[in-house]
Coordinates of C-alpha atoms and ligand atoms in Angstrom, one line a residue:
X199 CA -12.8 -9.6 -18.0
X200 CA -14.6 -8.7 -21.1
X201 CA -12.7 -7.3 -24.1
X202 CA -13.8 -3.9 -25.1
X203 CA -13.2 -2.7 -28.7
X204 CA -10.3 -0.6 -27.5
X205 CA -7.7 -3.4 -27.0
X206 CA -8.0 -3.5 -23.2
X207 CA -10.4 -5.2 -20.8
X208 CA -12.7 -3.8 -18.2
X209 CA -13.0 -4.1 -14.5
X210 CA -15.9 -6.3 -13.5
X211 CA -17.5 -3.8 -11.1
X212 CA -17.0 -0.6 -9.2
X213 CA -15.6 -2.5 -6.3
X214 CA -13.1 -4.2 -8.6
X215 CA -11.9 -0.8 -9.7
X216 CA -11.6 0.5 -6.1
X217 CA -9.7 -2.6 -5.1
X218 CA -7.3 -2.4 -8.1
X219 CA -6.7 1.3 -7.7
X220 CA -6.2 0.9 -3.9
X221 CA -3.8 -1.9 -4.7
X222 CA -1.9 0.6 -6.9
X223 CA -2.0 3.3 -4.3
X224 CA -1.2 1.2 -1.2
X225 CA 2.4 0.0 -1.4
X226 CA 5.9 0.6 -0.3
X227 CA 5.1 4.3 -0.4
X228 CA 2.8 3.9 2.6
X229 CA 4.7 1.4 4.7
X230 CA 8.4 2.1 3.8
X231 CA 8.6 5.6 2.3
X232 CA 6.1 7.7 4.3
X233 CA 7.5 6.8 7.7
X234 CA 11.1 7.5 6.8
X235 CA 10.3 10.7 4.9
X236 CA 8.4 12.0 7.9
X237 CA 11.2 10.9 10.2
X238 CA 13.6 12.9 8.1
X239 CA 11.4 15.9 7.7
X240 CA 10.2 16.9 11.1
X241 CA 7.2 14.6 12.1
X242 CA 3.9 16.2 12.8
X243 CA 4.4 19.2 10.5
X244 CA 5.2 16.9 7.6
X245 CA 2.1 14.9 8.3
X246 CA -0.1 18.0 8.2
X247 CA 1.4 19.3 4.9
X248 CA 1.1 15.8 3.5
X249 CA -2.6 15.6 4.4
X250 CA -3.2 19.1 3.0
X251 CA -1.6 18.0 -0.3
X252 CA -3.7 14.8 -0.4
X253 CA -6.9 16.7 0.0
X254 CA -6.2 19.9 -1.9
X255 CA -4.0 18.6 -4.7
X256 CA -4.2 14.8 -4.8
X257 CA -7.9 14.2 -4.7
X258 CA -8.9 16.6 -7.5
X259 CA -6.0 15.3 -9.7
X260 CA -7.0 11.7 -9.0
X261 CA -10.5 12.5 -10.2
X262 CA -9.2 14.3 -13.3
X263 CA -6.8 11.5 -14.1
X264 CA -9.4 8.8 -13.8
X265 CA -11.9 10.8 -15.9
X266 CA -9.3 11.4 -18.6
X267 CA -8.5 7.7 -18.7
X268 CA -12.2 6.6 -19.0
X269 CA -12.9 9.2 -21.6
X270 CA -9.8 8.3 -23.7
X271 CA -10.0 4.5 -23.4
X272 CA -6.4 4.1 -24.5
X273 CA -2.9 4.1 -23.1
X274 CA -1.9 7.5 -21.6
X275 CA 0.0 9.0 -24.6
X276 CA -2.7 8.0 -27.0
X277 CA -5.5 9.1 -24.6
X278 CA -4.0 12.5 -24.1
X279 CA -3.5 12.9 -27.9
X280 CA -7.0 11.8 -28.7
X281 CA -8.7 14.0 -26.1
X282 CA -6.6 17.0 -27.1
X283 CA -7.6 16.5 -30.7
X284 CA -11.2 16.1 -29.8
X285 CA -11.0 19.5 -27.9
X286 CA -8.9 21.2 -30.6
X287 CA -6.1 21.6 -28.1
X288 CA -2.4 21.3 -29.1
X289 CA -0.9 17.8 -29.4
X290 CA 1.6 18.9 -26.8
X291 CA -0.6 17.5 -24.0
X292 CA 0.7 14.1 -24.9
X293 CA 3.8 15.0 -22.8
X294 CA 1.8 14.1 -19.7
X295 CA 1.5 10.5 -21.1
X296 CA 5.2 10.3 -21.9
X297 CA 6.2 11.7 -18.5
X298 CA 4.1 8.9 -16.9
X299 CA 5.6 6.1 -18.9
X300 CA 9.1 7.2 -18.1
X301 CA 8.4 8.0 -14.4
X302 CA 6.7 4.7 -13.8
X303 CA 9.6 2.8 -15.4
X304 CA 12.2 4.7 -13.4
X305 CA 10.3 4.2 -10.1
X306 CA 9.8 0.5 -10.6
X307 CA 13.6 0.1 -11.1
X308 CA 14.3 1.0 -7.5
X309 CA 10.9 -0.1 -6.1
X310 CA 11.8 -3.7 -7.0
X311 CA 15.1 -3.5 -5.0
X312 CA 13.2 -2.3 -1.9
X313 CA 10.5 -4.9 -2.4
X314 CA 13.4 -7.4 -2.6
X315 CA 14.4 -6.3 0.9
X316 CA 11.0 -7.0 2.2
X317 CA 11.2 -10.5 0.6
X318 CA 14.6 -11.0 2.2
X319 CA 13.0 -10.0 5.6
X320 CA 10.1 -12.3 5.0
X321 CA 12.5 -15.1 4.5
X322 CA 14.5 -14.2 7.7
X323 CA 11.2 -14.0 9.7
X324 CA 10.0 -17.4 8.6
X325 CA 13.4 -18.9 9.2
X326 CA 13.3 -17.5 12.8
X327 CA 16.5 -15.5 12.3
X328 CA 14.8 -12.5 13.8
X329 CA 13.8 -13.9 17.1
X330 CA 14.9 -11.8 20.1
X331 CA 17.0 -9.2 18.3
X332 CA 18.1 -6.0 20.0
X333 CA 18.6 -2.6 18.3
X334 CA 22.3 -3.3 17.4
X335 CA 21.5 -6.7 15.9
X336 CA 18.6 -5.3 13.9
X337 CA 20.9 -2.6 12.6
X338 CA 23.5 -5.2 11.7
X339 CA 21.1 -7.4 9.9
X340 CA 20.1 -4.5 7.7
X341 CA 23.7 -3.4 7.1
X342 CA 24.6 -6.9 6.1
X343 CA 21.8 -7.0 3.6
X344 CA 22.9 -3.7 2.1
X345 CA 26.4 -4.9 1.9
X346 CA 25.4 -8.1 0.1
X347 CA 24.7 -7.2 -3.5
X348 CA 24.4 -10.8 -4.6
X349 CA 21.6 -11.5 -2.0
X350 CA 19.8 -8.3 -3.1
X351 CA 20.2 -9.2 -6.7
X352 CA 18.5 -12.5 -6.2
X353 CA 15.5 -10.9 -4.5
X354 CA 15.3 -8.0 -7.0
X355 CA 15.4 -10.5 -9.8
X356 CA 12.8 -12.7 -8.2
X357 CA 10.5 -9.7 -7.6
X358 CA 10.8 -8.6 -11.2
X359 CA 10.2 -12.1 -12.5
X360 CA 7.0 -12.4 -10.4
X361 CA 5.8 -9.0 -11.6
X362 CA 6.4 -10.0 -15.2
X363 CA 4.5 -13.2 -14.7
X364 CA 1.4 -11.4 -13.2
X365 CA 1.5 -8.8 -16.0
X366 CA 1.6 -11.5 -18.6
X367 CA -1.6 -13.0 -17.2
X368 CA -3.5 -9.8 -17.8
X369 CA -5.8 -7.7 -15.7
X370 CA -8.5 -9.2 -13.6
X371 CA -6.9 -12.6 -13.0
X372 CA -3.6 -11.2 -11.8
X373 CA -4.5 -7.9 -10.0
X374 CA -8.0 -8.3 -8.6
X375 CA -7.5 -11.6 -6.8
X376 CA -4.3 -10.7 -5.0
X377 CA -5.5 -7.3 -3.9
X378 CA -8.9 -8.3 -2.7
X379 CA -7.3 -10.3 0.0
X380 CA -4.3 -8.1 0.7
X381 CA -6.0 -4.9 1.6
X382 CA -8.1 -6.1 4.5
X383 CA -5.3 -8.3 5.7
X384 CA -2.9 -5.4 5.7
X385 CA -5.3 -3.2 7.7
X386 CA -5.6 -5.9 10.3
X387 CA -1.9 -6.5 10.5
X388 CA -1.2 -2.8 10.9
X389 CA -3.9 -2.6 13.5
X390 CA -2.2 -5.4 15.5
X391 CA 1.1 -3.5 15.2
X392 CA -0.5 -0.3 16.4
X393 CA -2.0 -2.0 19.4
X394 CA 1.4 -3.4 20.2
X395 CA 3.0 0.0 19.7
X396 CA 0.5 1.4 22.3
X397 CA 2.0 -0.9 24.9
X398 CA 5.6 0.3 24.4
X399 CA 7.3 2.9 26.6
X400 CA 7.9 5.2 23.6
X401 CA 4.3 5.3 22.6
X402 CA 3.6 8.9 23.7
X403 CA 6.8 10.2 22.4
X404 CA 6.0 8.5 19.1
X405 CA 2.5 10.0 19.0
X406 CA 3.9 13.5 19.9
X407 CA 6.4 13.2 17.1
X408 CA 3.7 12.2 14.6
X409 CA 0.9 14.5 15.6
X410 CA 2.3 17.6 17.2
X411 CA 3.4 19.9 14.5
X412 CA 6.5 21.9 14.9
X413 CA 6.1 24.5 12.1
X414 CA 9.7 25.6 12.4
X415 CA 10.6 22.3 10.6
X416 CA 8.7 23.2 7.5
X417 CA 11.0 24.3 4.7
X418 CA 10.4 24.6 0.9
X419 CA 12.2 21.3 0.5
X420 CA 10.1 19.5 3.0
X421 CA 6.9 20.9 1.4
X422 CA 8.1 19.6 -2.0
X423 CA 8.9 16.2 -0.4
X424 CA 5.4 16.0 1.2
X425 CA 3.7 16.9 -2.0
X426 CA 5.9 14.5 -4.0
X427 CA 5.0 11.8 -1.5
X428 CA 1.2 12.6 -1.9
X429 CA 1.6 12.0 -5.7
X430 CA 3.7 8.9 -5.2
X431 CA 1.5 7.4 -2.5
X432 CA -1.8 8.0 -4.4
X433 CA -0.1 6.8 -7.5
X434 CA -0.9 10.0 -9.4
X435 CA 0.6 12.1 -12.2
X436 CA 1.9 9.3 -14.3
X437 CA -0.9 7.6 -16.1
X438 CA -1.4 4.6 -13.8
X439 CA -4.7 5.7 -12.6
X440 CA -5.4 7.0 -16.1
X441 CA -5.0 3.5 -17.5
X442 CA -7.0 2.0 -14.7
X443 CA -9.7 4.5 -15.5
X444 CA -9.6 3.4 -19.1
X445 CA -10.7 0.0 -17.9
X446 CA -13.5 1.5 -15.8
X447 CA -17.2 0.9 -16.7
X448 CA -19.2 4.0 -17.6
X449 CA -21.7 3.8 -14.7
X450 CA -19.2 4.0 -11.9
X451 CA -18.9 7.3 -9.9
X452 CA -15.4 8.5 -10.2
X453 CA -15.8 11.1 -7.4
X454 CA -16.9 8.7 -4.7
X455 CA -14.4 6.0 -5.7
X456 CA -11.5 8.6 -5.5
X457 CA -12.5 9.7 -2.0
X458 CA -12.5 6.1 -0.8
X459 CA -9.2 5.3 -2.4
X460 CA -7.5 8.4 -0.9
X461 CA -8.9 7.7 2.6
X462 CA -7.7 4.1 2.5
X463 CA -4.3 5.1 1.2
X464 CA -3.8 7.8 3.9
X465 CA -5.1 5.5 6.6
X466 CA -2.5 2.8 5.8
X467 CA 0.3 5.4 5.8
X468 CA -0.7 6.8 9.2
X469 CA -1.2 3.4 10.7
X470 CA 2.3 2.5 9.5
X471 CA 3.6 5.6 11.2
X472 CA 1.8 4.8 14.4
X473 CA 3.3 1.3 14.4
X474 CA 6.8 2.4 13.8
X475 CA 7.6 5.6 15.7
X476 CA 6.8 4.3 19.2
X477 CA 9.2 1.4 18.6
X478 CA 11.8 3.8 17.2
X479 CA 11.6 5.9 20.4
X480 CA 11.4 3.0 22.8
X481 CA 14.7 1.7 21.4
X482 CA 16.3 5.1 21.2
X483 CA 16.8 4.9 17.5
X484 CA 17.0 8.1 15.5
X485 CA 13.8 8.8 13.6
X486 CA 15.7 10.2 10.7
X487 CA 17.7 7.1 9.7
X488 CA 16.4 7.1 6.1
X489 CA 15.4 4.2 3.9
X490 CA 16.4 1.6 6.5
X491 CA 13.8 2.8 9.0
X492 CA 11.2 0.1 8.9
X493 CA 13.8 -2.6 8.3
X494 CA 15.7 -1.6 11.5
X495 CA 12.7 -0.8 13.7
X496 CA 9.9 -3.3 13.0
X497 CA 12.0 -6.4 13.6
X498 CA 12.4 -5.1 17.2
X499 CA 8.6 -4.9 17.6
X500 CA 8.2 -8.4 16.2
X501 CA 10.9 -9.9 18.4
X502 CA 9.3 -8.7 21.5
X503 CA 5.6 -9.2 20.9
X504 CA 3.8 -12.6 21.5
X505 CA 3.9 -14.7 18.4
X506 CA 6.3 -12.2 16.9
X507 CA 7.8 -14.3 14.2
X508 CA 4.3 -15.3 12.9
X509 CA 3.2 -11.7 12.9
X510 CA 6.5 -10.7 11.3
X511 CA 6.2 -13.3 8.6
X512 CA 2.7 -12.3 7.7
X513 CA 3.5 -8.6 7.8
X514 CA 6.4 -8.9 5.3
X515 CA 4.4 -11.2 3.1
X516 CA 1.7 -8.4 3.0
X517 CA 4.3 -5.8 2.3
X518 CA 5.4 -7.9 -0.6
X519 CA 1.8 -8.2 -1.9
X520 CA 1.3 -4.4 -1.5
X521 CA 4.5 -3.8 -3.4
X522 CA 3.6 -6.1 -6.3
X523 CA 0.2 -4.7 -6.9
X524 CA 1.8 -1.2 -7.1
X525 CA 4.6 -2.5 -9.3
X526 CA 2.0 -3.7 -11.8
X527 CA 0.4 -0.3 -11.9
X528 CA 3.8 1.4 -12.3
X529 CA 4.7 -0.4 -15.5
X530 CA 1.2 -0.8 -16.9
X531 CA 1.3 2.6 -18.8
X532 CA 4.5 1.3 -20.6
X533 CA 2.9 -2.0 -21.4
X534 CA -0.3 -0.5 -22.7
X535 CA 1.9 1.8 -24.9
X536 CA 3.9 -1.1 -26.3
X537 CA 0.8 -3.2 -27.0
X538 CA -1.1 -0.4 -28.7
X539 CA 1.6 1.3 -30.7
X540 CA 3.9 -1.6 -31.7
X541 CA 1.3 -4.4 -31.7
X542 CA 3.3 -6.3 -29.2
X543 CA 1.5 -9.1 -27.3
X544 CA 1.1 -8.4 -23.6
X545 CA 3.6 -11.2 -23.0
X546 CA 6.3 -9.6 -25.1
X547 CA 5.7 -6.1 -23.8
X548 CA 5.9 -7.3 -20.2
X549 CA 9.2 -9.1 -20.7
X550 CA 10.8 -6.2 -22.5
X551 CA 9.6 -3.5 -20.1
X552 CA 10.3 -5.5 -16.9
X553 CA 13.7 -6.7 -18.3
X554 CA 14.8 -3.1 -18.9
X555 CA 13.6 -2.1 -15.4
X556 CA 15.5 -5.0 -13.9
X557 CA 18.7 -3.7 -15.5
X558 CA 18.2 -0.2 -14.4
X559 CA 17.6 -1.5 -10.8
X560 CA 21.2 -2.6 -10.7
X561 CA 22.1 1.1 -10.3
X562 CA 20.0 1.4 -7.1
X563 CA 21.3 -1.9 -5.8
X564 CA 24.8 -0.6 -6.3
X565 CA 24.1 2.7 -4.7
X566 CA 23.1 1.0 -1.5
X567 CA 26.1 -1.3 -1.7
X568 CA 28.7 1.4 -2.1
X569 CA 27.3 3.2 1.0
X570 CA 26.5 6.4 -0.9
X571 CA 30.1 7.0 -2.1
X572 CA 29.1 7.8 -5.7
X573 CA 27.1 11.0 -5.7
X574 CA 26.0 13.5 -8.2
X575 CA 25.0 16.9 -6.9
X576 CA 24.9 15.3 -3.4
X577 CA 22.6 12.5 -4.4
X578 CA 23.2 8.8 -4.8
X579 CA 21.8 7.0 -7.8
X580 CA 18.7 5.9 -5.9
X581 CA 18.2 9.4 -4.5
X582 CA 18.5 10.9 -7.9
X583 CA 15.9 8.6 -9.5
X584 CA 13.6 9.1 -6.5
X585 CA 14.0 12.9 -6.6
X586 CA 13.5 13.2 -10.4
X587 CA 10.4 11.0 -10.4
X588 CA 8.5 11.8 -7.1
X589 CA 9.5 15.4 -6.7
X590 CA 9.7 16.6 -10.3
X591 CA 8.1 14.3 -12.9
X592 CA 4.9 13.3 -11.0
X593 CA 4.1 16.8 -9.9
X594 CA 4.7 18.1 -13.5
X595 CA 2.5 15.3 -14.8
X596 CA 0.0 16.2 -12.2
X597 CA -0.1 19.9 -13.2
X598 CA -0.7 18.9 -16.8
X599 CA -3.4 16.4 -15.9
X600 CA -5.2 18.8 -13.6
X601 CA -5.1 21.6 -16.1
X602 CA -6.2 19.4 -18.9
X603 CA -9.1 18.0 -16.9
X604 CA -10.1 21.4 -15.6
X605 CA -9.6 23.6 -18.6
X606 CA -9.5 21.5 -21.8
X607 CA -12.2 18.9 -21.1
X608 CA -15.6 20.5 -21.4
X609 CA -17.6 21.1 -18.2
X610 CA -20.5 19.1 -19.5
X611 CA -18.3 16.1 -19.9
X612 CA -16.6 16.4 -16.5
X613 CA -19.9 16.8 -14.8
X614 CA -21.2 13.7 -16.4
X615 CA -18.1 11.7 -15.7
X616 CA -17.4 12.6 -12.2
X617 CA -20.9 12.7 -10.8
X618 CA -20.0 15.0 -8.0
X619 CA -23.3 16.9 -7.9
X620 CA -23.1 20.2 -6.1
X621 CA -19.4 19.5 -5.2
X622 CA -18.4 19.8 -8.8
X623 CA -17.5 23.4 -8.3
X624 CA -15.0 22.5 -5.7
X625 CA -13.4 20.1 -8.0
X626 CA -13.2 22.7 -10.7
X627 CA -11.5 25.2 -8.3
X628 CA -9.1 22.4 -7.3
X629 CA -8.1 21.4 -10.8
X630 CA -8.3 24.8 -12.6
X631 CA -6.5 26.8 -9.9
X632 CA -5.4 25.3 -6.6
X633 CA -3.6 22.2 -7.9
X634 CA -1.7 23.7 -10.9
X635 CA -0.8 26.9 -9.1
X636 CA 0.2 25.2 -5.8
X637 CA 2.2 22.5 -7.5
X638 CA 4.0 25.0 -9.8
X639 CA 4.8 27.3 -6.8
X640 CA 6.1 24.5 -4.6
X641 CA 8.2 23.1 -7.5
X642 CA 9.7 26.5 -8.4
X643 CA 10.4 27.4 -4.8
X644 CA 12.1 24.2 -3.9
X645 CA 14.1 24.1 -7.0
X646 CA 15.3 27.6 -6.2
X647 CA 13.8 29.1 -9.3
X648 CA 12.1 31.9 -7.6
Ligands
LIG2196 N1 1.5 4.3 -4.8 C1 2.5 3.3 -4.8 C2 3.1 3.3 -3.4 O1 2.7 4.0 -2.6 C3 3.6 3.6 -5.8 C4 3.0 4.0 -7.1 C5 3.4 5.2 -7.7 C6 2.2 3.2 -7.9 C7 2.9 5.7 -8.9 C8 1.6 3.6 -9.1 C9 2.0 4.8 -9.6 O2 3.9 2.4 -3.1

């Protein structure tokens, strides 16, 4: 990594950026969250709305966000401030940067708890505690984990400690190396699980659930959730991709890289869905069982397939890697902010930001432990943080980023940065009109404001 004059380093190549950005995009969102959200929100119809959101809203915003980052070359708040000033636009645009720092911080607090679950499962798989389990036992193992705050605390703490350690080491060393191996391995692993799923009796039922849309299941809420998930899964609307863009060499085509990243991200989510739902239906489990879905269903697949405990161990190890490369991206905006504005070293910034995140994570841990007893407006602590971030803050950040990229940044600049050729017009329509209007309408409608 070579140091640029602007504090931060640079990716060594286009492929290094694609790998790092895919590492940020591919995470628990694809493997854990996408399946349970689609299980809760009506299957095929949700998948369709999700894909429409990725193409119509996510992709143009990803390009805008990366472009803003490369143009600004600083942490999100300072980038937005500098570019706004350059374009004689009000300083208010900085809000997008602030939203991102706070959202990333909040998300990581619960993300780490769930990543901790996958570490606990890895441990169980390696130890052979998951050989030959039936649906009731699988359910019980998950319930036991939720009911053991001390065990969860150990894994949550370990995950945060590892995240801090990688962050302290800096960019290329930490992120690039892990992700380069992880992505192809994860694809292969999911492919093996998909092949296994095809041999189960519930395969067609699973496929029908996933791919046959029942439009009566679409509600304003489920559209909001699908859109929030598109932001979450692509890692958009919060400055992560912006900061990764700041480390991006000038000669890389943002347009093409964004398309590749979005395709890889959506493919992993769909492959996870194909692996999970046939197993769910084969074992007569309810698809709408919520955040425990993969933890209660996948062990059943592993316990029945040949070499299941080996596959299971490798799988949960990969989930852990996928989670940690996203965790790094979630907190990077905060760290860049602390190093730039307070002259903290990377080490100090990492310890402070991750330490605070760890503390907040205790709230999520407790919300799973108390079985949803404490609620505020019908939501547990975890659900509140998830809702406020994925369904409100990321879309709001997304509107600002899209509008800023489309309206404030000069056309000449965006043409040069994105390198989309004749497709530039579509990007402009997306960022100037479709993304901000669609996101605003969906948000207002689902929040009951119109
Ligand atoms: N995209 C990550 C996932 O799907 C989470 C994430 C969100 C990462 C926002 C960075 C920014 O798990």
